[in-house]
mmCIF file of C-alpha atoms (C1' of nucleotides) in Angstrom:
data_model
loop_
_atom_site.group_PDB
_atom_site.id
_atom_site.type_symbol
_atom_site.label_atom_id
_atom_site.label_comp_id
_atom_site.label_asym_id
_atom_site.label_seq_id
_atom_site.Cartn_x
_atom_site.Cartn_y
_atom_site.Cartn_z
ATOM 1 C CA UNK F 168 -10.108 14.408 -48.717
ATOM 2 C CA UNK F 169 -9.162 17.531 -47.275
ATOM 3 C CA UNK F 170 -8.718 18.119 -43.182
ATOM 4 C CA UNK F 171 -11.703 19.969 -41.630
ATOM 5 C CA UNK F 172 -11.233 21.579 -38.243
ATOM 6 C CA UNK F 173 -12.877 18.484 -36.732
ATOM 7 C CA UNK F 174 -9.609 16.052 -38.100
ATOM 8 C CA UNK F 175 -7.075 18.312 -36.741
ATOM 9 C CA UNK F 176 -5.138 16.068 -33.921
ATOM 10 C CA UNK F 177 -5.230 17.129 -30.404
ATOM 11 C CA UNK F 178 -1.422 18.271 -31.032
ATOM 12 C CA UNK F 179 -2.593 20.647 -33.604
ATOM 13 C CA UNK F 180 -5.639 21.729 -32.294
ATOM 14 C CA UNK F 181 -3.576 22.631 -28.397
ATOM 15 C CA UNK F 182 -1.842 25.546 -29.756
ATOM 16 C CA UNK F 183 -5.058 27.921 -30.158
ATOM 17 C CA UNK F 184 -5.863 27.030 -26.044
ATOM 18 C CA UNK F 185 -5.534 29.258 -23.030
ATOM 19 C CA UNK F 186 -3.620 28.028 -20.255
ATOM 20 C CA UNK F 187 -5.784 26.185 -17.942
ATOM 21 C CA UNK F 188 -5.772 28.738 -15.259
ATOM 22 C CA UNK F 189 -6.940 31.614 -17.088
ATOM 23 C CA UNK F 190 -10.323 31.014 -18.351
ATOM 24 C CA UNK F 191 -12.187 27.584 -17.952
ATOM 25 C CA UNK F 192 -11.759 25.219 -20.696
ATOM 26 C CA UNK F 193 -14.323 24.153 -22.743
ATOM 27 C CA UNK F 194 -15.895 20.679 -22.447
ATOM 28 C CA UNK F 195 -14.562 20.190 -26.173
ATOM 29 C CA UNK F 196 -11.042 21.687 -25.635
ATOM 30 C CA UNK F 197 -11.000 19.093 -22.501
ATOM 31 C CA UNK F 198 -11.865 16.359 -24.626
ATOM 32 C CA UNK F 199 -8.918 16.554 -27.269
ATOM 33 C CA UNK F 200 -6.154 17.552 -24.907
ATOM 34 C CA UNK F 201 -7.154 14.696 -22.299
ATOM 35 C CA UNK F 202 -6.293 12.142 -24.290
ATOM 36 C CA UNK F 203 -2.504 13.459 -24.950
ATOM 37 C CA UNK F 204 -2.234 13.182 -20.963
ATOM 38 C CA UNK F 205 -3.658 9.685 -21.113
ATOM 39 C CA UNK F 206 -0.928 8.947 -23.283
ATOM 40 C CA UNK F 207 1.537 10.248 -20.663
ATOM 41 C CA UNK F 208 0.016 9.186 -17.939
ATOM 42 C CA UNK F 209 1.624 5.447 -17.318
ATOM 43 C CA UNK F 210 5.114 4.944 -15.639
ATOM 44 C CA UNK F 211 6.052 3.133 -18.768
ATOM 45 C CA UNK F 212 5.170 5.201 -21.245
ATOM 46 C CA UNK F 213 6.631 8.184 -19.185
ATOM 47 C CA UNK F 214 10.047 6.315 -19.066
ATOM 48 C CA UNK F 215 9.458 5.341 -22.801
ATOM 49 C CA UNK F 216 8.541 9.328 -23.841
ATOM 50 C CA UNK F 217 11.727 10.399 -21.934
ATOM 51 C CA UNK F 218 14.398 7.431 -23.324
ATOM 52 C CA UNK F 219 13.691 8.515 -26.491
ATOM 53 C CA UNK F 220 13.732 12.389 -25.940
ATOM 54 C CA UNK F 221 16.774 12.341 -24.248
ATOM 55 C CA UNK F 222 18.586 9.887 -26.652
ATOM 56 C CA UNK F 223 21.753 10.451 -28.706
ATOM 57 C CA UNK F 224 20.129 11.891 -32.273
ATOM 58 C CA UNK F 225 17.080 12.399 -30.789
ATOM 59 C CA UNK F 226 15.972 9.139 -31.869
ATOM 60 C CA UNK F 227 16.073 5.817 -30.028
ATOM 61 C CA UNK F 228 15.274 2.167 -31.813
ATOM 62 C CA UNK F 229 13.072 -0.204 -30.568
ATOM 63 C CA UNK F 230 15.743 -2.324 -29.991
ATOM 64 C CA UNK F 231 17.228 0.106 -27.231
ATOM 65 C CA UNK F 232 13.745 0.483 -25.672
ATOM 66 C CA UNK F 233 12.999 -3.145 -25.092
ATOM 67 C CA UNK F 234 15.781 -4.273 -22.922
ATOM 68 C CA UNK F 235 15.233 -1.308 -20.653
ATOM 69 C CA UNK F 236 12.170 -2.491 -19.192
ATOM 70 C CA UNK F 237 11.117 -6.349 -17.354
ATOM 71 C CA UNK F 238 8.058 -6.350 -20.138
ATOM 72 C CA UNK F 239 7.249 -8.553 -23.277
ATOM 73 C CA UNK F 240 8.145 -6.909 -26.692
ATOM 74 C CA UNK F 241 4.567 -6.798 -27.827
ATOM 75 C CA UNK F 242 3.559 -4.903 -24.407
ATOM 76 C CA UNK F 243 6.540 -2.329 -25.366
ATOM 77 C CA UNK F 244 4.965 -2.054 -29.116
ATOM 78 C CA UNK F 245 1.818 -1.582 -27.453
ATOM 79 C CA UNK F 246 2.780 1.486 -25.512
ATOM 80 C CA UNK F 247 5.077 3.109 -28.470
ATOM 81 C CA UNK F 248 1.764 3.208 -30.418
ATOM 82 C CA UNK F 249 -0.019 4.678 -27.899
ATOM 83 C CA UNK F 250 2.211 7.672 -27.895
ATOM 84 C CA UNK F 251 2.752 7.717 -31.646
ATOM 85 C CA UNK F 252 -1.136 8.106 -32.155
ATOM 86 C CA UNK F 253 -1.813 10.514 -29.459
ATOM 87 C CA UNK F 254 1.354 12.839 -31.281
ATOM 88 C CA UNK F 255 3.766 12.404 -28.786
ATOM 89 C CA UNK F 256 6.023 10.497 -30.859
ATOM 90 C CA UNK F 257 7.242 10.309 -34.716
ATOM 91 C CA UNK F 258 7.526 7.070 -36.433
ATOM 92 C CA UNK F 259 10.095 5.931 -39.148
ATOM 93 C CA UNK F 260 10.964 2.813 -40.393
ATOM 94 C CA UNK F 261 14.564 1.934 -41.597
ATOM 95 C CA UNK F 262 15.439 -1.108 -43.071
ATOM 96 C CA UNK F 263 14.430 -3.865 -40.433
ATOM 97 C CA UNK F 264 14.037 -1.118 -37.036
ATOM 98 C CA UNK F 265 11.446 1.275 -36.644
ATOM 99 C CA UNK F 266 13.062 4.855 -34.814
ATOM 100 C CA UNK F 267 11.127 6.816 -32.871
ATOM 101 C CA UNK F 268 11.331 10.637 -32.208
ATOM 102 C CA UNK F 269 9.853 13.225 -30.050
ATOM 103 C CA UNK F 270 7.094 15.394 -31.345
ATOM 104 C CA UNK F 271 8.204 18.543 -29.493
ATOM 105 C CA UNK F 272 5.632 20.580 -30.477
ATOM 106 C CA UNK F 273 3.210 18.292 -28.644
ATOM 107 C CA UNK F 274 5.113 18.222 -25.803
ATOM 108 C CA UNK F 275 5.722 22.275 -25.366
ATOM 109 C CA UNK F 276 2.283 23.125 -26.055
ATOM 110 C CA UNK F 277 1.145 20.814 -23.349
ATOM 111 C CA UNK F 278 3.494 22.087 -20.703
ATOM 112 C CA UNK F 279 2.379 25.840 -22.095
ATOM 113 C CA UNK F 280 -1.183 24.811 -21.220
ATOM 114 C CA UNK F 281 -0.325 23.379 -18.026
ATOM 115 C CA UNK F 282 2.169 26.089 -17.021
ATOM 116 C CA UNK F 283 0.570 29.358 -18.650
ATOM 117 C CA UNK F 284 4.042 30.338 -20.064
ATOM 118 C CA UNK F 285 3.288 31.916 -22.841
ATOM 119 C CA UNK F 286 4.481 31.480 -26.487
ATOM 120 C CA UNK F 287 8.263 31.096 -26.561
ATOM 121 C CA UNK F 288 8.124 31.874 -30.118
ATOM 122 C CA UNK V 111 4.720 9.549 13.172
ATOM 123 C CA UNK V 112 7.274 11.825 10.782
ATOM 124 C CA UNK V 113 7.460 11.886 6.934
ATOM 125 C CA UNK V 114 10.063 9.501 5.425
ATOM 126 C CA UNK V 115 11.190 9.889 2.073
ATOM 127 C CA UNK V 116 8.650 6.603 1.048
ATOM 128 C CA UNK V 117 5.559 8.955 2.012
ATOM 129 C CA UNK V 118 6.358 12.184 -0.456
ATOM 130 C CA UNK V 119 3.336 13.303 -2.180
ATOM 131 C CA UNK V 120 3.611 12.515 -6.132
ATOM 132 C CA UNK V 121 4.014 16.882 -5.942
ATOM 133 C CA UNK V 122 6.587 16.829 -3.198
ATOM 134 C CA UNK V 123 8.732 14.605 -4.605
ATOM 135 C CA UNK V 124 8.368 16.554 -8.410
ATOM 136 C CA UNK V 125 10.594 19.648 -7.912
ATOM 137 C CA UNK V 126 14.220 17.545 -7.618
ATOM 138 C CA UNK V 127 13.487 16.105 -11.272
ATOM 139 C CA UNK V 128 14.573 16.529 -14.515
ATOM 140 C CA UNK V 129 13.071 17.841 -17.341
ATOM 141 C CA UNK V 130 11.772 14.549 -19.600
ATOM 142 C CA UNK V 131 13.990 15.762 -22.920
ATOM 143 C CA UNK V 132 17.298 15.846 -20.361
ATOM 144 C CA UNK V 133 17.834 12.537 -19.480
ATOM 145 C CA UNK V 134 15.802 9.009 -19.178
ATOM 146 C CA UNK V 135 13.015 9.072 -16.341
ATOM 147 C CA UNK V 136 13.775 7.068 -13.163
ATOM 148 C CA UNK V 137 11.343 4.056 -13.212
ATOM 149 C CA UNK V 138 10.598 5.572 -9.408
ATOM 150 C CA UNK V 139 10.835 9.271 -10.518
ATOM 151 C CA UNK V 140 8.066 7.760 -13.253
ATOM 152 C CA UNK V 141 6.125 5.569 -10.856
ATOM 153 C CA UNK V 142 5.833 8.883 -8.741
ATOM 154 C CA UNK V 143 4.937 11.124 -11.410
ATOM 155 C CA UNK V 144 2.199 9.156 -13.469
ATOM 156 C CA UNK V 145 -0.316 9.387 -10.954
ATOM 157 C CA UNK V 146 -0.370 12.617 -11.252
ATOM 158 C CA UNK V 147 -0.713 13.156 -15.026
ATOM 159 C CA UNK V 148 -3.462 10.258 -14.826
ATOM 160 C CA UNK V 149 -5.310 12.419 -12.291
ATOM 161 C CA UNK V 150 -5.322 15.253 -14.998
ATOM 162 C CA UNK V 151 -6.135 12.637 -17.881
ATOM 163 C CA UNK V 152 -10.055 13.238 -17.626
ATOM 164 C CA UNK V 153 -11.612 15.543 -19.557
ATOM 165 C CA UNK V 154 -14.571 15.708 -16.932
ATOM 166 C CA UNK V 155 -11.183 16.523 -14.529
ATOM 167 C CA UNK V 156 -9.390 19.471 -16.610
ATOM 168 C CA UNK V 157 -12.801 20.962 -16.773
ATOM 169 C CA UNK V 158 -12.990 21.039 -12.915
ATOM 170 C CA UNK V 159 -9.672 21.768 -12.367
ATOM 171 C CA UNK V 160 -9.562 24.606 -14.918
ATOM 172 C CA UNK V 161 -12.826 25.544 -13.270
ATOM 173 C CA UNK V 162 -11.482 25.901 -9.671
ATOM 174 C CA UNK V 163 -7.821 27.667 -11.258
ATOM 175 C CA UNK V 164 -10.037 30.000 -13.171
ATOM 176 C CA UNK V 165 -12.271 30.660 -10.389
ATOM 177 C CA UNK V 166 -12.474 34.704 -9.204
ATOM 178 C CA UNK V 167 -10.800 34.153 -5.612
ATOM 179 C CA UNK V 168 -9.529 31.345 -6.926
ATOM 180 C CA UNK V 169 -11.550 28.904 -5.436
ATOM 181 C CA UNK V 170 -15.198 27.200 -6.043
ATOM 182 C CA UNK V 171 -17.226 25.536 -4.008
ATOM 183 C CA UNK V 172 -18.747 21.897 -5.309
ATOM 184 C CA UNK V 173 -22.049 23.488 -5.839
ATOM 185 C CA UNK V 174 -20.581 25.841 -8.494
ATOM 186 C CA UNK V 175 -19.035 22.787 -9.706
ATOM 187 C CA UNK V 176 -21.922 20.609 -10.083
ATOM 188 C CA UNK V 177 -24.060 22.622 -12.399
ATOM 189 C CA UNK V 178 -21.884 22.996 -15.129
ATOM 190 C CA UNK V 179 -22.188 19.194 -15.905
ATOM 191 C CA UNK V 180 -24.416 16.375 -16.973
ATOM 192 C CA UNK V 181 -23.006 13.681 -14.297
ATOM 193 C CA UNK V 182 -24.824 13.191 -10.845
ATOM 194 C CA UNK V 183 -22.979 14.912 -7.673
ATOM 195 C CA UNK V 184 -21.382 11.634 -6.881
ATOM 196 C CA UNK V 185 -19.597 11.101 -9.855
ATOM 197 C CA UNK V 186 -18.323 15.001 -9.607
ATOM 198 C CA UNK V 187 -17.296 14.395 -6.006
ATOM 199 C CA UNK V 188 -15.649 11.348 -7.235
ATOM 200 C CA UNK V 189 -13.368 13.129 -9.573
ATOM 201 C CA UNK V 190 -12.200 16.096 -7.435
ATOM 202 C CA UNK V 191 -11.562 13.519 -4.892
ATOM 203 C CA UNK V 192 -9.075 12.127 -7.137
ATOM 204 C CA UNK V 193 -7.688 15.573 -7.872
ATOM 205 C CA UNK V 194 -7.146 16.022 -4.316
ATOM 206 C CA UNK V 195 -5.852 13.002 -3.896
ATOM 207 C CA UNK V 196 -2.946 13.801 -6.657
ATOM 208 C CA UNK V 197 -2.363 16.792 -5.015
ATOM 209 C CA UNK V 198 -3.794 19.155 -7.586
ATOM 210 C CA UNK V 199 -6.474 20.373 -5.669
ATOM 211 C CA UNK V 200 -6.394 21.818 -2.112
ATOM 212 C CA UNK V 201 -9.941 21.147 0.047
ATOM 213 C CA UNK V 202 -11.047 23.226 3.045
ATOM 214 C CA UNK V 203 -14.360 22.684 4.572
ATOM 215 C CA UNK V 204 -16.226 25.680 5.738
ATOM 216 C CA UNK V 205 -19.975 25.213 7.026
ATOM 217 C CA UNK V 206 -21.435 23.025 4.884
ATOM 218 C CA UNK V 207 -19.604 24.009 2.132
ATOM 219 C CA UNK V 208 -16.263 22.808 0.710
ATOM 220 C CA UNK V 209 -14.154 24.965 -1.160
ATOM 221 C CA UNK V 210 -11.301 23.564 -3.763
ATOM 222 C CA UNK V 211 -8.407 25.640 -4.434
ATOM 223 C CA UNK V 212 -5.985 24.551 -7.132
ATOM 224 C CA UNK V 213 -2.328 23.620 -5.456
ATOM 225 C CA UNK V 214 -0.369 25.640 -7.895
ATOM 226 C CA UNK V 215 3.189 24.252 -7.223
ATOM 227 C CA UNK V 216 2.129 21.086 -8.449
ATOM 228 C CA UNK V 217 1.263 22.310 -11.706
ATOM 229 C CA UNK V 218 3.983 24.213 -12.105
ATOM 230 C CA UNK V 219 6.511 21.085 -11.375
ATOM 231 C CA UNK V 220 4.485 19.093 -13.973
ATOM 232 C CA UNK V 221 4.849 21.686 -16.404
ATOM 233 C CA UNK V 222 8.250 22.131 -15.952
ATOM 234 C CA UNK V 223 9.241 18.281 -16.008
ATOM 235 C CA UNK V 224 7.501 18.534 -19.610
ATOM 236 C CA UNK V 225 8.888 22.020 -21.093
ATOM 237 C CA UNK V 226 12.271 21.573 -19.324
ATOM 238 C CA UNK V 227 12.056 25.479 -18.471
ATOM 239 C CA UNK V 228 13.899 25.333 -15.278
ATOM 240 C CA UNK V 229 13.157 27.239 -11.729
ATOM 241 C CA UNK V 230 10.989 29.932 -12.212
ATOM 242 C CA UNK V 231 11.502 31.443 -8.834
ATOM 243 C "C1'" DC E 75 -33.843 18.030 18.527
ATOM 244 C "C1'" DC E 76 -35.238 17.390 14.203
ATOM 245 C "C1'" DC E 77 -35.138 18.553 9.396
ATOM 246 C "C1'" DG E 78 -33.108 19.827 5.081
ATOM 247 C "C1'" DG E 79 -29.312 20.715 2.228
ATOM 248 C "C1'" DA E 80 -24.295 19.981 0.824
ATOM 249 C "C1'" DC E 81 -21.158 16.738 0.098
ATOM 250 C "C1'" DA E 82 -19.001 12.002 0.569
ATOM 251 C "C1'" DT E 83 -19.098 7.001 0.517
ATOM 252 C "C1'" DC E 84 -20.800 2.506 -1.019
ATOM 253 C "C1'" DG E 85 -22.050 -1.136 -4.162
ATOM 254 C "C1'" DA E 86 -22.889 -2.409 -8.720
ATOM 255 C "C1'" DC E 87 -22.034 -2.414 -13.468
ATOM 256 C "C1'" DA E 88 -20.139 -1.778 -18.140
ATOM 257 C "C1'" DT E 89 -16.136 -0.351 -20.317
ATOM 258 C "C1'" DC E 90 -11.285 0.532 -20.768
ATOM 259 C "C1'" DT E 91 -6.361 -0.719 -19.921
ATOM 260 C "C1'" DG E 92 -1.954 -3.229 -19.244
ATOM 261 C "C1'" DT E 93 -0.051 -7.413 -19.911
ATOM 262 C "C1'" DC E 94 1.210 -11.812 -22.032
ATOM 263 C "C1'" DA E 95 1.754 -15.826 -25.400
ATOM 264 C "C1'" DA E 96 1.033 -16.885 -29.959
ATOM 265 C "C1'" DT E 97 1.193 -15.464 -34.522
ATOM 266 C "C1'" DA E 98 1.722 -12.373 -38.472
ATOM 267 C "C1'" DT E 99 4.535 -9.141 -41.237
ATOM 268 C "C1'" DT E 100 8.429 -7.205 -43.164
ATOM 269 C "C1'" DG E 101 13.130 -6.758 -44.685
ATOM 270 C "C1'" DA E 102 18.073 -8.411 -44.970
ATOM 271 C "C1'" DT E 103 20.996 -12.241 -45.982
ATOM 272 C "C1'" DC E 104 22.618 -16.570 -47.524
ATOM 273 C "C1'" DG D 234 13.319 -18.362 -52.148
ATOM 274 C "C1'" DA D 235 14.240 -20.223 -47.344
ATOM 275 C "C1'" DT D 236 15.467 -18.383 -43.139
ATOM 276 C "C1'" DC D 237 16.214 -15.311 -39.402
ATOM 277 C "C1'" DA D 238 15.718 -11.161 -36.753
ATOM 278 C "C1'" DA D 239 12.931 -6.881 -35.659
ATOM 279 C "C1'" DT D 240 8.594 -5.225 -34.900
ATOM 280 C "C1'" DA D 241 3.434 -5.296 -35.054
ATOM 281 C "C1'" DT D 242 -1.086 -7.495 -34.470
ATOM 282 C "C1'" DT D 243 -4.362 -10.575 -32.290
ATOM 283 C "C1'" DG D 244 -6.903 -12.756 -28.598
ATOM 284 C "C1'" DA D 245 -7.422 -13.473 -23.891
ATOM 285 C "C1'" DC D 246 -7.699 -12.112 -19.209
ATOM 286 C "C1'" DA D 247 -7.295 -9.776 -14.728
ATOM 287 C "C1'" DG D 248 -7.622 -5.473 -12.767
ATOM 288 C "C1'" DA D 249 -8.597 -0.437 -13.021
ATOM 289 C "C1'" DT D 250 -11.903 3.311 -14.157
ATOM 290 C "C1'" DG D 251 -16.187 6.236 -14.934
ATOM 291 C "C1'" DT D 252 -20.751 6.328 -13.909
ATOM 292 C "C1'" DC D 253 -25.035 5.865 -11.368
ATOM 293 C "C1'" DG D 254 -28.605 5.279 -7.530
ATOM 294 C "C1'" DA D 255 -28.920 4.641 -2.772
ATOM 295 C "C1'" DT D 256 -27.346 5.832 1.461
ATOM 296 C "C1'" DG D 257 -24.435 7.990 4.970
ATOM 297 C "C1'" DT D 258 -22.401 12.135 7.369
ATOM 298 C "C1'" DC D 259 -22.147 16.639 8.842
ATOM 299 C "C1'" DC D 260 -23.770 21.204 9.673
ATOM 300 C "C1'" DG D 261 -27.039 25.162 10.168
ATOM 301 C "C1'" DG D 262 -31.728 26.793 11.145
ATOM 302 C "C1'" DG D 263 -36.189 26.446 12.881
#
DNA sequence: CCCGGACATCGACATCTGTCAATATTGATC
DNA sequence: GATCAATATTGACAGATGTCGATGTCCGGG
């Protein structure tokens, strides 16, 4: 099955958008980037997002995650696959731990739309 | 009564913050910040506030708001309320009009704590 | 001073979200 | 293959959120 414009994830659909204060966005643009900021939008899954950007490697185990916060390990889980389906994070499994990695793309275009820089090609 | 440090708007408090990618997120710095992304998490609310950014003297009044949705005046007023309330949106009153004006710094800060691109003074 | 229009607030409701404890799954090791 | 450790899934629940209709507030004009 091959991936029509309607598939495309909000990450790959953000790149085509003017910045927000240029022209007004459409109700359908609105409605695949809002979910990306949903995903950002909790103090744990900001904290989570940043951890593992700013890791050694670029990567950071669940392991490492975990400790760092006063929450269950399922409630942890829960948030990591929040941001791995909205694109904010990659996913890879190694042996027993699961490493997760930042999606920069997702993350530049988003501050691009916010910001109105401009491609930094 | 004066401003302590405890009462800094989610915007105020934005511009002394790293960029996510640098180094791991305060649990304040992310308690502080999140409200703001969740005020933008909407798509009814990027509409608006792309709306009022957009807007040719870059500001609109609710009733140029109103019109370009299906949802009752209530549940518009609802949702620049919370916009305001972030501190994305600026609100002046004048006759029986009310005039939103988007507060630019704070969307600026937000898109610098995600691209990391440092002052752009 | 009363009326009408612009906008906000209130109360109610269904849905979504964050959290946990319990349980399942998966892979390494003995 | 039995067991253990790392992570995910499930089910439940309290609290937050988006929406509406009804109502309130404020202002300008007759």
């Amino acid at each position: 099955m091959s991936k029509s414009q309607l598939d495309l994830t909000p990450t790959e659909s953000l790149a085509c958008c003017s910045p927000l204060t240029r022209e007004p966005l459409s109700a359908e643009s609105a409605t695949r980037i809002a979910p990306l900021l949903k995903a950002l939008a909790d103090p744990v899954r900001l904290r989570l997002l940043s951890m593992v950007a700013s890791h050694v490697d670029g990567e950071a185990c669940v392991c490492d995650l975990n400790d760092a916060f006063d929450l269950s390990q399922p409630t942890i889980s829960h948030h990591l696959k929040q941001l791995h389906e909205a694109g904010l994070l990659h996913r890879e499994k190694r042996g027993v731990w699961v490493y997760y990695r930042l999606q920069t793309e997702a993350l530049r275009d988003l501050s691009a739309l916010l910001g109105g820089v401009a491609e930094t090609r």
